[in-house]
mmCIF file of C-alpha atoms in Angstrom:
data_model
loop_
_atom_site.group_PDB
_atom_site.id
_atom_site.type_symbol
_atom_site.label_atom_id
_atom_site.label_comp_id
_atom_site.label_asym_id
_atom_site.label_seq_id
_atom_site.Cartn_x
_atom_site.Cartn_y
_atom_site.Cartn_z
ATOM 1 C CA UNK A 23 -40.233 -19.420 64.214
ATOM 2 C CA UNK A 24 -42.390 -20.585 61.313
ATOM 3 C CA UNK A 25 -45.075 -18.204 60.120
ATOM 4 C CA UNK A 26 -47.791 -20.474 58.773
ATOM 5 C CA UNK A 27 -49.981 -17.540 57.825
ATOM 6 C CA UNK A 28 -49.869 -13.764 58.143
ATOM 7 C CA UNK A 29 -50.623 -10.884 55.806
ATOM 8 C CA UNK A 30 -47.687 -9.045 57.345
ATOM 9 C CA UNK A 31 -44.009 -9.947 57.295
ATOM 10 C CA UNK A 32 -43.780 -8.720 60.899
ATOM 11 C CA UNK A 33 -46.417 -10.418 63.054
ATOM 12 C CA UNK A 34 -46.209 -7.648 65.628
ATOM 13 C CA UNK A 35 -47.823 -5.350 63.041
ATOM 14 C CA UNK A 36 -51.154 -6.755 64.219
ATOM 15 C CA UNK A 37 -51.038 -4.318 67.130
ATOM 16 C CA UNK A 38 -51.833 -1.600 64.569
ATOM 17 C CA UNK A 39 -55.102 -3.287 63.524
ATOM 18 C CA UNK A 40 -58.185 -1.550 64.913
ATOM 19 C CA UNK A 41 -60.664 -3.594 66.979
ATOM 20 C CA UNK A 42 -64.035 -4.458 65.515
ATOM 21 C CA UNK A 43 -67.565 -4.993 66.837
ATOM 22 C CA UNK A 44 -68.468 -8.480 68.020
ATOM 23 C CA UNK A 45 -70.022 -10.839 65.465
ATOM 24 C CA UNK A 46 -69.298 -8.469 62.568
ATOM 25 C CA UNK A 47 -70.881 -9.338 59.232
ATOM 26 C CA UNK A 48 -67.419 -9.625 57.677
ATOM 27 C CA UNK A 49 -66.284 -12.252 60.197
ATOM 28 C CA UNK A 50 -69.499 -14.262 59.880
ATOM 29 C CA UNK A 51 -69.172 -14.274 56.071
ATOM 30 C CA UNK A 52 -65.498 -15.225 56.366
ATOM 31 C CA UNK A 53 -66.222 -18.164 58.652
ATOM 32 C CA UNK A 54 -69.026 -19.366 56.412
ATOM 33 C CA UNK A 55 -66.634 -19.393 53.447
ATOM 34 C CA UNK A 56 -64.027 -21.181 55.563
ATOM 35 C CA UNK A 57 -66.670 -23.769 56.360
ATOM 36 C CA UNK A 58 -67.490 -24.227 52.670
ATOM 37 C CA UNK A 59 -63.852 -24.752 51.681
ATOM 38 C CA UNK A 60 -63.323 -27.346 54.412
ATOM 39 C CA UNK A 61 -66.526 -29.210 53.631
ATOM 40 C CA UNK A 62 -65.480 -29.525 49.973
ATOM 41 C CA UNK A 63 -61.972 -30.654 50.869
ATOM 42 C CA UNK A 64 -61.736 -34.439 50.474
ATOM 43 C CA UNK A 65 -58.803 -34.681 52.839
ATOM 44 C CA UNK A 66 -60.804 -32.871 55.536
ATOM 45 C CA UNK A 67 -63.426 -35.599 55.408
ATOM 46 C CA UNK A 68 -60.889 -38.033 56.815
ATOM 47 C CA UNK A 69 -60.826 -36.108 60.096
ATOM 48 C CA UNK A 70 -64.020 -35.908 62.181
ATOM 49 C CA UNK A 71 -62.603 -33.011 64.208
ATOM 50 C CA UNK A 72 -62.053 -30.933 61.070
ATOM 51 C CA UNK A 73 -65.521 -31.788 59.791
ATOM 52 C CA UNK A 74 -66.993 -30.781 63.149
ATOM 53 C CA UNK A 75 -65.082 -27.484 63.041
ATOM 54 C CA UNK A 76 -66.367 -26.792 59.524
ATOM 55 C CA UNK A 77 -69.909 -27.474 60.705
ATOM 56 C CA UNK A 78 -69.404 -25.084 63.638
ATOM 57 C CA UNK A 79 -68.345 -22.245 61.307
ATOM 58 C CA UNK A 80 -71.527 -22.319 59.199
ATOM 59 C CA UNK A 81 -73.354 -19.014 58.951
ATOM 60 C CA UNK A 82 -76.483 -20.544 60.469
ATOM 61 C CA UNK A 83 -74.647 -21.726 63.563
ATOM 62 C CA UNK A 84 -72.708 -18.492 64.057
ATOM 63 C CA UNK A 85 -75.878 -16.428 63.595
ATOM 64 C CA UNK A 86 -77.603 -18.532 66.249
ATOM 65 C CA UNK A 87 -74.686 -17.968 68.619
ATOM 66 C CA UNK A 88 -74.846 -14.228 67.924
ATOM 67 C CA UNK A 89 -78.445 -14.206 69.117
ATOM 68 C CA UNK A 90 -77.211 -14.999 72.612
ATOM 69 C CA UNK A 91 -75.415 -11.646 72.614
ATOM 70 C CA UNK A 92 -78.057 -9.548 70.865
ATOM 71 C CA UNK A 93 -79.038 -7.832 74.117
ATOM 72 C CA UNK A 94 -75.476 -6.593 74.605
ATOM 73 C CA UNK A 95 -74.495 -3.321 72.961
ATOM 74 C CA UNK A 96 -71.384 -1.208 72.456
ATOM 75 C CA UNK A 97 -68.997 -4.140 72.575
ATOM 76 C CA UNK A 98 -65.651 -3.879 70.772
ATOM 77 C CA UNK A 99 -62.682 -6.194 70.653
ATOM 78 C CA UNK A 100 -59.878 -5.550 73.134
ATOM 79 C CA UNK A 101 -57.148 -5.400 70.476
ATOM 80 C CA UNK A 102 -54.574 -8.177 70.134
ATOM 81 C CA UNK A 103 -55.217 -11.638 71.539
ATOM 82 C CA UNK A 104 -52.228 -13.968 71.825
ATOM 83 C CA UNK A 105 -53.396 -17.585 71.848
ATOM 84 C CA UNK A 106 -51.153 -20.376 73.146
ATOM 85 C CA UNK A 107 -52.904 -23.573 72.134
ATOM 86 C CA UNK A 108 -52.400 -27.147 73.352
ATOM 87 C CA UNK A 109 -50.033 -29.583 71.693
ATOM 88 C CA UNK A 110 -52.324 -32.609 71.919
ATOM 89 C CA UNK A 111 -55.628 -31.361 70.443
ATOM 90 C CA UNK A 112 -55.078 -30.555 66.736
ATOM 91 C CA UNK A 113 -58.102 -28.337 66.058
ATOM 92 C CA UNK A 114 -58.232 -26.402 69.325
ATOM 93 C CA UNK A 115 -56.180 -23.571 67.791
ATOM 94 C CA UNK A 116 -58.889 -22.973 65.187
ATOM 95 C CA UNK A 117 -61.696 -22.679 67.752
ATOM 96 C CA UNK A 118 -59.625 -20.284 69.838
ATOM 97 C CA UNK A 119 -59.001 -18.188 66.714
ATOM 98 C CA UNK A 120 -62.722 -18.146 65.882
ATOM 99 C CA UNK A 121 -63.582 -16.903 69.381
ATOM 100 C CA UNK A 122 -61.020 -14.121 69.021
ATOM 101 C CA UNK A 123 -62.350 -13.084 65.605
ATOM 102 C CA UNK A 124 -65.985 -13.111 66.701
ATOM 103 C CA UNK A 125 -65.063 -10.913 69.668
ATOM 104 C CA UNK A 126 -63.558 -8.334 67.278
ATOM 105 C CA UNK A 127 -59.826 -8.876 67.818
ATOM 106 C CA UNK A 128 -56.587 -9.338 65.908
ATOM 107 C CA UNK A 129 -55.190 -12.770 66.732
ATOM 108 C CA UNK A 130 -51.717 -14.218 67.030
ATOM 109 C CA UNK A 131 -52.140 -17.960 67.383
ATOM 110 C CA UNK A 132 -49.371 -20.374 68.316
ATOM 111 C CA UNK A 133 -50.421 -23.682 66.766
ATOM 112 C CA UNK A 134 -49.283 -27.063 68.147
ATOM 113 C CA UNK A 135 -45.571 -27.724 67.755
ATOM 114 C CA UNK A 136 -46.446 -31.306 66.876
ATOM 115 C CA UNK A 137 -47.315 -31.693 63.202
ATOM 116 C CA UNK A 138 -50.944 -32.626 62.529
ATOM 117 C CA UNK A 139 -52.563 -33.024 59.127
ATOM 118 C CA UNK A 140 -55.654 -31.282 60.520
ATOM 119 C CA UNK A 141 -53.630 -28.118 61.166
ATOM 120 C CA UNK A 142 -52.324 -28.094 57.586
ATOM 121 C CA UNK A 143 -55.823 -28.537 56.172
ATOM 122 C CA UNK A 144 -57.243 -25.572 58.086
ATOM 123 C CA UNK A 145 -54.216 -23.358 57.444
ATOM 124 C CA UNK A 146 -54.468 -24.059 53.710
ATOM 125 C CA UNK A 147 -58.139 -23.059 53.765
ATOM 126 C CA UNK A 148 -57.225 -19.800 55.534
ATOM 127 C CA UNK A 149 -54.581 -19.140 52.876
ATOM 128 C CA UNK A 150 -57.155 -19.648 50.128
ATOM 129 C CA UNK A 151 -59.472 -17.102 51.737
ATOM 130 C CA UNK A 152 -56.644 -14.576 52.004
ATOM 131 C CA UNK A 153 -56.589 -14.415 48.201
ATOM 132 C CA UNK A 154 -60.126 -13.048 48.135
ATOM 133 C CA UNK A 155 -60.187 -9.270 48.408
ATOM 134 C CA UNK A 156 -63.537 -9.213 50.180
ATOM 135 C CA UNK A 157 -61.929 -10.960 53.161
ATOM 136 C CA UNK A 158 -58.856 -8.747 53.460
ATOM 137 C CA UNK A 159 -60.117 -7.062 56.599
ATOM 138 C CA UNK A 160 -60.512 -10.406 58.371
ATOM 139 C CA UNK A 161 -57.348 -12.001 56.971
ATOM 140 C CA UNK A 162 -55.348 -9.075 58.322
ATOM 141 C CA UNK A 163 -56.500 -10.047 61.814
ATOM 142 C CA UNK A 164 -54.884 -13.476 61.695
ATOM 143 C CA UNK A 165 -51.333 -14.667 62.285
ATOM 144 C CA UNK A 166 -50.634 -18.372 62.696
ATOM 145 C CA UNK A 167 -47.187 -19.251 64.001
ATOM 146 C CA UNK A 168 -45.251 -22.244 65.280
ATOM 147 C CA UNK A 169 -42.193 -22.150 67.509
ATOM 148 C CA UNK A 170 -40.604 -24.114 70.314
ATOM 149 C CA UNK A 171 -42.288 -23.733 73.695
ATOM 150 C CA UNK A 172 -39.258 -22.110 75.313
ATOM 151 C CA UNK A 173 -38.722 -19.679 72.457
ATOM 152 C CA UNK A 174 -38.171 -15.961 73.090
ATOM 153 C CA UNK A 175 -41.155 -15.250 70.835
ATOM 154 C CA UNK A 176 -43.429 -15.674 73.839
ATOM 155 C CA UNK A 177 -41.912 -12.542 75.409
ATOM 156 C CA UNK A 178 -42.439 -10.529 72.226
ATOM 157 C CA UNK A 179 -46.063 -11.494 71.625
ATOM 158 C CA UNK A 180 -46.984 -11.296 75.312
ATOM 159 C CA UNK A 181 -45.613 -7.753 75.308
ATOM 160 C CA UNK A 182 -48.203 -6.580 72.760
ATOM 161 C CA UNK A 183 -51.135 -8.737 73.905
ATOM 162 C CA UNK A 184 -54.273 -7.136 75.304
ATOM 163 C CA UNK A 185 -55.437 -10.618 76.283
ATOM 164 C CA UNK A 186 -53.419 -13.804 76.473
ATOM 165 C CA UNK A 187 -55.315 -17.069 76.109
ATOM 166 C CA UNK A 188 -53.367 -20.023 77.464
ATOM 167 C CA UNK A 189 -54.541 -23.547 76.771
ATOM 168 C CA UNK A 190 -52.556 -26.657 77.594
ATOM 169 C CA UNK A 191 -52.562 -27.168 81.327
ATOM 170 C CA UNK A 192 -50.870 -26.067 84.541
ATOM 171 C CA UNK A 193 -47.265 -26.481 83.422
ATOM 172 C CA UNK A 194 -47.826 -24.472 80.235
ATOM 173 C CA UNK A 195 -49.610 -21.718 82.152
ATOM 174 C CA UNK A 196 -46.766 -21.388 84.638
ATOM 175 C CA UNK A 197 -44.205 -21.315 81.834
ATOM 176 C CA UNK A 198 -46.040 -18.693 79.754
ATOM 177 C CA UNK A 199 -46.674 -16.474 82.778
ATOM 178 C CA UNK A 200 -42.942 -15.920 83.098
ATOM 179 C CA UNK A 201 -43.374 -13.557 80.123
ATOM 180 C CA UNK A 202 -44.760 -10.177 81.128
ATOM 181 C CA UNK A 203 -47.904 -8.649 79.657
ATOM 182 C CA UNK A 204 -48.858 -4.935 79.685
ATOM 183 C CA UNK A 205 -50.457 -3.615 82.910
ATOM 184 C CA UNK A 206 -54.016 -3.473 81.533
ATOM 185 C CA UNK A 207 -53.777 -6.905 79.918
ATOM 186 C CA UNK A 208 -54.890 -10.164 81.480
ATOM 187 C CA UNK A 209 -54.773 -13.927 80.975
ATOM 188 C CA UNK A 210 -57.559 -16.371 80.278
ATOM 189 C CA UNK A 211 -56.189 -19.731 81.353
ATOM 190 C CA UNK A 212 -57.370 -23.252 80.791
ATOM 191 C CA UNK A 213 -55.724 -25.293 83.499
ATOM 192 C CA UNK A 214 -55.609 -29.074 83.918
ATOM 193 C CA UNK A 215 -59.142 -30.319 84.510
ATOM 194 C CA UNK A 216 -60.873 -33.635 85.175
ATOM 195 C CA UNK A 217 -64.157 -34.912 83.777
ATOM 196 C CA UNK A 218 -66.613 -37.674 84.530
ATOM 197 C CA UNK A 219 -69.760 -39.295 83.193
ATOM 198 C CA UNK A 220 -72.967 -40.370 84.931
ATOM 199 C CA UNK A 221 -75.067 -43.172 83.445
ATOM 200 C CA UNK A 222 -78.498 -44.358 84.545
ATOM 201 C CA UNK A 223 -78.346 -48.171 84.570
ATOM 202 C CA UNK A 224 -82.037 -48.814 83.825
ATOM 203 C CA UNK A 225 -81.813 -46.603 80.741
ATOM 204 C CA UNK A 226 -78.991 -48.748 79.390
ATOM 205 C CA UNK A 227 -80.921 -51.942 80.086
ATOM 206 C CA UNK A 228 -83.969 -50.600 78.234
ATOM 207 C CA UNK A 229 -82.046 -49.093 75.310
ATOM 208 C CA UNK A 230 -82.657 -51.236 72.226
ATOM 209 C CA UNK A 231 -79.442 -50.284 70.428
ATOM 210 C CA UNK A 232 -76.278 -48.962 72.043
ATOM 211 C CA UNK A 233 -74.338 -48.250 68.838
ATOM 212 C CA UNK A 234 -74.981 -44.504 68.928
ATOM 213 C CA UNK A 235 -74.039 -44.270 72.601
ATOM 214 C CA UNK A 236 -70.855 -46.278 71.989
ATOM 215 C CA UNK A 237 -69.918 -43.924 69.147
ATOM 216 C CA UNK A 238 -70.535 -40.884 71.329
ATOM 217 C CA UNK A 239 -68.468 -42.244 74.206
ATOM 218 C CA UNK A 240 -65.692 -43.135 71.764
ATOM 219 C CA UNK A 241 -65.629 -39.538 70.493
ATOM 220 C CA UNK A 242 -65.521 -38.311 74.086
ATOM 221 C CA UNK A 243 -62.608 -40.525 75.047
ATOM 222 C CA UNK A 244 -60.589 -42.359 72.417
ATOM 223 C CA UNK A 245 -60.704 -39.571 69.809
ATOM 224 C CA UNK A 246 -58.060 -37.724 71.851
ATOM 225 C CA UNK A 247 -56.837 -40.694 73.908
ATOM 226 C CA UNK A 248 -58.511 -39.222 77.009
ATOM 227 C CA UNK A 249 -56.022 -36.349 76.875
ATOM 228 C CA UNK A 250 -58.671 -33.647 76.489
ATOM 229 C CA UNK A 251 -59.794 -32.058 79.772
ATOM 230 C CA UNK A 252 -63.379 -32.852 78.792
ATOM 231 C CA UNK A 253 -62.732 -36.598 78.410
ATOM 232 C CA UNK A 254 -64.400 -38.676 81.150
ATOM 233 C CA UNK A 255 -62.108 -40.786 83.316
ATOM 234 C CA UNK A 256 -64.615 -41.567 86.047
ATOM 235 C CA UNK A 257 -67.917 -43.305 85.262
ATOM 236 C CA UNK A 258 -70.695 -43.003 87.859
ATOM 237 C CA UNK A 259 -73.366 -45.699 87.589
ATOM 238 C CA UNK A 260 -76.780 -44.836 89.011
ATOM 239 C CA UNK A 261 -79.242 -47.544 90.010
ATOM 240 C CA UNK A 262 -79.815 -50.803 91.839
ATOM 241 C CA UNK A 263 -77.033 -53.399 91.837
ATOM 242 C CA UNK A 264 -78.759 -55.855 89.486
ATOM 243 C CA UNK A 265 -79.528 -53.136 86.961
ATOM 244 C CA UNK A 266 -75.995 -51.804 87.113
ATOM 245 C CA UNK A 267 -74.515 -55.257 86.537
ATOM 246 C CA UNK A 268 -76.694 -55.773 83.465
ATOM 247 C CA UNK A 269 -76.053 -52.269 82.175
ATOM 248 C CA UNK A 270 -72.286 -52.484 82.565
ATOM 249 C CA UNK A 271 -72.192 -55.774 80.688
ATOM 250 C CA UNK A 272 -74.184 -54.350 77.758
ATOM 251 C CA UNK A 273 -72.484 -50.957 77.645
ATOM 252 C CA UNK A 274 -68.879 -52.097 77.813
ATOM 253 C CA UNK A 275 -69.486 -54.894 75.289
ATOM 254 C CA UNK A 276 -70.954 -52.422 72.785
ATOM 255 C CA UNK A 277 -68.196 -49.910 73.490
ATOM 256 C CA UNK A 278 -65.431 -52.489 73.162
ATOM 257 C CA UNK A 279 -66.776 -53.656 69.803
ATOM 258 C CA UNK A 280 -66.897 -50.062 68.544
ATOM 259 C CA UNK A 281 -63.368 -49.285 69.737
ATOM 260 C CA UNK A 282 -61.958 -52.476 68.196
ATOM 261 C CA UNK A 283 -63.131 -51.402 64.730
ATOM 262 C CA UNK A 284 -61.546 -47.948 64.863
ATOM 263 C CA UNK A 285 -58.724 -47.678 67.355
ATOM 264 C CA UNK A 286 -55.111 -48.590 66.738
ATOM 265 C CA UNK A 287 -53.819 -49.785 70.078
ATOM 266 C CA UNK A 288 -50.239 -48.897 70.960
ATOM 267 C CA UNK A 289 -48.452 -51.504 73.172
ATOM 268 C CA UNK A 290 -47.016 -48.776 75.414
ATOM 269 C CA UNK A 291 -50.567 -48.040 76.572
ATOM 270 C CA UNK A 292 -50.808 -51.515 78.104
ATOM 271 C CA UNK A 293 -47.710 -50.799 80.192
ATOM 272 C CA UNK A 294 -49.027 -47.381 81.192
ATOM 273 C CA UNK A 295 -52.384 -48.813 82.265
ATOM 274 C CA UNK A 296 -50.784 -51.577 84.303
ATOM 275 C CA UNK A 297 -48.544 -49.040 86.043
ATOM 276 C CA UNK A 298 -51.498 -46.737 86.710
ATOM 277 C CA UNK A 299 -53.514 -49.604 88.145
ATOM 278 C CA UNK A 300 -50.721 -50.743 90.474
ATOM 279 C CA UNK A 301 -50.353 -47.204 91.802
ATOM 280 C CA UNK A 302 -54.086 -46.858 92.303
ATOM 281 C CA UNK A 303 -54.326 -50.295 93.957
ATOM 282 C CA UNK A 304 -51.603 -49.418 96.474
ATOM 283 C CA UNK A 305 -53.262 -46.192 97.548
ATOM 284 C CA UNK A 306 -57.028 -46.813 97.210
ATOM 285 C CA UNK A 307 -59.672 -49.522 97.693
ATOM 286 C CA UNK A 308 -60.210 -50.930 94.208
ATOM 287 C CA UNK A 309 -60.505 -54.119 92.198
ATOM 288 C CA UNK A 310 -60.005 -54.853 88.529
ATOM 289 C CA UNK A 311 -62.964 -55.449 86.271
ATOM 290 C CA UNK A 312 -61.114 -55.973 83.047
ATOM 291 C CA UNK A 313 -62.146 -57.261 79.666
ATOM 292 C CA UNK A 314 -60.268 -59.865 77.725
ATOM 293 C CA UNK A 315 -57.583 -57.534 76.408
ATOM 294 C CA UNK A 316 -55.802 -54.265 77.153
ATOM 295 C CA UNK A 317 -57.976 -51.975 75.030
ATOM 296 C CA UNK A 318 -60.246 -50.947 77.893
ATOM 297 C CA UNK A 319 -59.283 -51.095 81.550
ATOM 298 C CA UNK A 320 -62.091 -50.847 84.085
ATOM 299 C CA UNK A 321 -61.297 -50.189 87.718
ATOM 300 C CA UNK A 322 -64.046 -50.788 90.263
ATOM 301 C CA UNK A 323 -64.016 -48.282 93.118
ATOM 302 C CA UNK A 324 -65.175 -49.914 96.342
ATOM 303 C CA UNK A 325 -65.218 -46.451 97.860
ATOM 304 C CA UNK A 326 -64.969 -42.999 96.302
ATOM 305 C CA UNK A 327 -61.753 -41.201 97.301
ATOM 306 C CA UNK A 328 -61.768 -37.414 97.261
ATOM 307 C CA UNK A 329 -58.594 -37.438 95.168
ATOM 308 C CA UNK A 330 -59.833 -39.803 92.464
ATOM 309 C CA UNK A 331 -58.856 -37.161 89.887
ATOM 310 C CA UNK A 332 -55.212 -38.045 90.560
ATOM 311 C CA UNK A 333 -55.699 -41.602 89.309
ATOM 312 C CA UNK A 334 -56.029 -41.516 85.571
ATOM 313 C CA UNK A 335 -54.354 -42.873 82.489
ATOM 314 C CA UNK A 336 -54.713 -42.122 78.799
ATOM 315 C CA UNK A 337 -56.031 -44.435 76.125
ATOM 316 C CA UNK A 338 -58.983 -46.258 77.704
ATOM 317 C CA UNK A 339 -58.629 -46.389 81.496
ATOM 318 C CA UNK A 340 -61.846 -45.877 83.472
ATOM 319 C CA UNK A 341 -62.633 -45.838 87.188
ATOM 320 C CA UNK A 342 -66.217 -46.900 87.966
ATOM 321 C CA UNK A 343 -68.345 -46.119 90.992
ATOM 322 C CA UNK A 344 -71.886 -47.353 91.661
ATOM 323 C CA UNK A 345 -74.482 -45.526 93.719
ATOM 324 C CA UNK A 346 -78.207 -45.003 94.067
ATOM 325 C CA UNK A 347 -77.814 -41.356 95.033
ATOM 326 C CA UNK A 348 -75.950 -38.849 92.874
ATOM 327 C CA UNK A 349 -75.505 -36.540 95.867
ATOM 328 C CA UNK A 350 -72.978 -39.071 97.163
ATOM 329 C CA UNK A 351 -70.381 -37.767 94.700
ATOM 330 C CA UNK A 352 -70.891 -34.085 95.576
ATOM 331 C CA UNK A 353 -68.164 -33.965 98.273
ATOM 332 C CA UNK A 354 -65.429 -34.916 95.784
ATOM 333 C CA UNK A 355 -66.337 -32.290 93.158
ATOM 334 C CA UNK A 356 -63.488 -29.815 93.425
ATOM 335 C CA UNK A 357 -62.593 -26.959 91.107
ATOM 336 C CA UNK A 358 -60.602 -29.520 89.112
ATOM 337 C CA UNK A 359 -63.815 -30.918 87.621
ATOM 338 C CA UNK A 360 -64.770 -29.523 84.229
ATOM 339 C CA UNK A 361 -67.346 -31.602 82.332
ATOM 340 C CA UNK A 362 -70.103 -33.928 83.513
ATOM 341 C CA UNK A 363 -71.367 -36.088 80.645
ATOM 342 C CA UNK A 364 -74.652 -37.946 81.075
ATOM 343 C CA UNK A 365 -76.922 -40.592 79.650
ATOM 344 C CA UNK A 366 -80.410 -41.515 80.827
ATOM 345 C CA UNK A 367 -80.489 -38.830 83.511
ATOM 346 C CA UNK A 368 -82.824 -35.874 83.165
ATOM 347 C CA UNK A 369 -80.910 -32.620 82.682
ATOM 348 C CA UNK A 370 -83.045 -30.900 85.311
ATOM 349 C CA UNK A 371 -81.871 -33.499 87.843
ATOM 350 C CA UNK A 372 -78.259 -32.656 87.051
ATOM 351 C CA UNK A 373 -78.954 -28.923 87.261
ATOM 352 C CA UNK A 374 -80.455 -29.533 90.674
ATOM 353 C CA UNK A 375 -77.457 -31.621 91.713
ATOM 354 C CA UNK A 376 -74.959 -28.888 90.767
ATOM 355 C CA UNK A 377 -76.929 -25.950 92.166
ATOM 356 C CA UNK A 378 -78.309 -27.605 95.305
ATOM 357 C CA UNK A 379 -74.909 -28.938 96.335
ATOM 358 C CA UNK A 380 -73.164 -25.694 95.284
ATOM 359 C CA UNK A 381 -70.214 -27.716 93.979
ATOM 360 C CA UNK A 382 -66.958 -25.875 93.349
ATOM 361 C CA UNK A 383 -66.360 -27.609 90.024
ATOM 362 C CA UNK A 384 -68.274 -28.785 86.908
ATOM 363 C CA UNK A 385 -68.591 -25.991 84.355
ATOM 364 C CA UNK A 386 -70.265 -28.042 81.661
ATOM 365 C CA UNK A 387 -73.067 -30.618 81.743
ATOM 366 C CA UNK A 388 -73.549 -32.245 78.334
ATOM 367 C CA UNK A 389 -74.908 -35.510 76.885
ATOM 368 C CA UNK A 390 -72.407 -38.287 76.248
ATOM 369 C CA UNK A 391 -70.980 -37.696 72.777
ATOM 370 C CA UNK A 392 -70.875 -33.912 73.192
ATOM 371 C CA UNK A 393 -67.989 -33.409 75.608
ATOM 372 C CA UNK A 394 -65.563 -32.203 72.928
ATOM 373 C CA UNK A 395 -68.073 -29.923 71.188
ATOM 374 C CA UNK A 396 -66.698 -26.413 71.376
ATOM 375 C CA UNK A 397 -68.839 -23.637 72.823
ATOM 376 C CA UNK A 398 -68.189 -19.936 73.318
ATOM 377 C CA UNK A 399 -68.746 -20.499 77.022
ATOM 378 C CA UNK A 400 -65.908 -22.802 78.046
ATOM 379 C CA UNK A 401 -64.505 -23.672 81.457
ATOM 380 C CA UNK A 402 -66.915 -21.142 82.957
ATOM 381 C CA UNK A 403 -65.616 -18.294 80.761
ATOM 382 C CA UNK A 404 -67.866 -16.478 78.298
ATOM 383 C CA UNK A 405 -65.167 -15.975 75.685
ATOM 384 C CA UNK A 406 -67.001 -13.268 73.756
ATOM 385 C CA UNK A 407 -67.502 -11.123 76.826
ATOM 386 C CA UNK A 408 -64.008 -11.791 78.171
ATOM 387 C CA UNK A 409 -62.358 -10.975 74.846
ATOM 388 C CA UNK A 410 -64.305 -7.761 74.277
ATOM 389 C CA UNK A 411 -64.874 -4.542 76.200
ATOM 390 C CA UNK A 412 -68.056 -2.628 76.771
ATOM 391 C CA UNK A 413 -68.021 1.107 76.102
ATOM 392 C CA UNK A 414 -70.396 3.052 78.343
ATOM 393 C CA UNK A 415 -72.117 6.252 77.212
ATOM 394 C CA UNK A 416 -73.765 8.505 79.786
#
């Protein structure tokens, strides 16, 4: 096991650290300083996800988030939170750590086993802060470790965890759950999820410039090769046929041009997309609506199968369905669905769609370009409330 950061030689010493109140002044000041270090770091500027994380940690943003919990009183951290973070999203570990700190806990965080420059940048910033005496109390609450997924360390850290946070999908959850946790402890799990986008065709036709929308959709999809649970794989087009045809032509052209300037295409993705398409074509009613190269694959759904979430591929593979009535997609929304991204559709309409149809899935409804933005309410969990305990006084 590699200890990337810890104030203690034995990581298990964190079980001796006392819990704190939620949104403590010390943690808010710590995160603001972390933000400052990252924003001044030239290497961090090369990574939009690190820059976004630094922006999230600003005092102004954290103070605004704290306002949402101002009506809650007598909340303390639960103790030790053991975070198992995903291997394919470099900065996820940092957001999970922030949630644990803000909820008043000590945190043991397993960072991705795959080496990412973004991880090194954030870890180095945390090391710099540990040299400042004023942040000792917060630094003592952090241990960042890396070990192989089948390592015995999972048993050790699970054994002292008051809460175990498991990111990374169904297989990871099942593997980690083989390690026992104390009787009063519990898991917060982030299973495999599926996401989609809904676009109003007339709004695309009327939009003078699609550059901003193309950038937002790129960040939602290609930034993590559609591997993030929040990345749309299914695009729902709303409107009349003529409008949809015009909108698709404009949108995909603008998107393709944006992707071409920024994305390094790996040949293996072309093979993967072809294989995914063949499988989908055998089992469902589809046709290809491809562009001139392999960068973006568009699959036209002639009908909407209830198991469309099974047909996906990373790196720019999109299923498209056209309709004049959003309610038509309600029957397929299972608990697998996480994020619904939108453009040109009034948010109140989408609220009505989710609540009126009482769909089992969709935990987040956000504008296109915001699907990867971290929030303290994620996958339907309020992380602050789940990671803290309320003390009652009679």
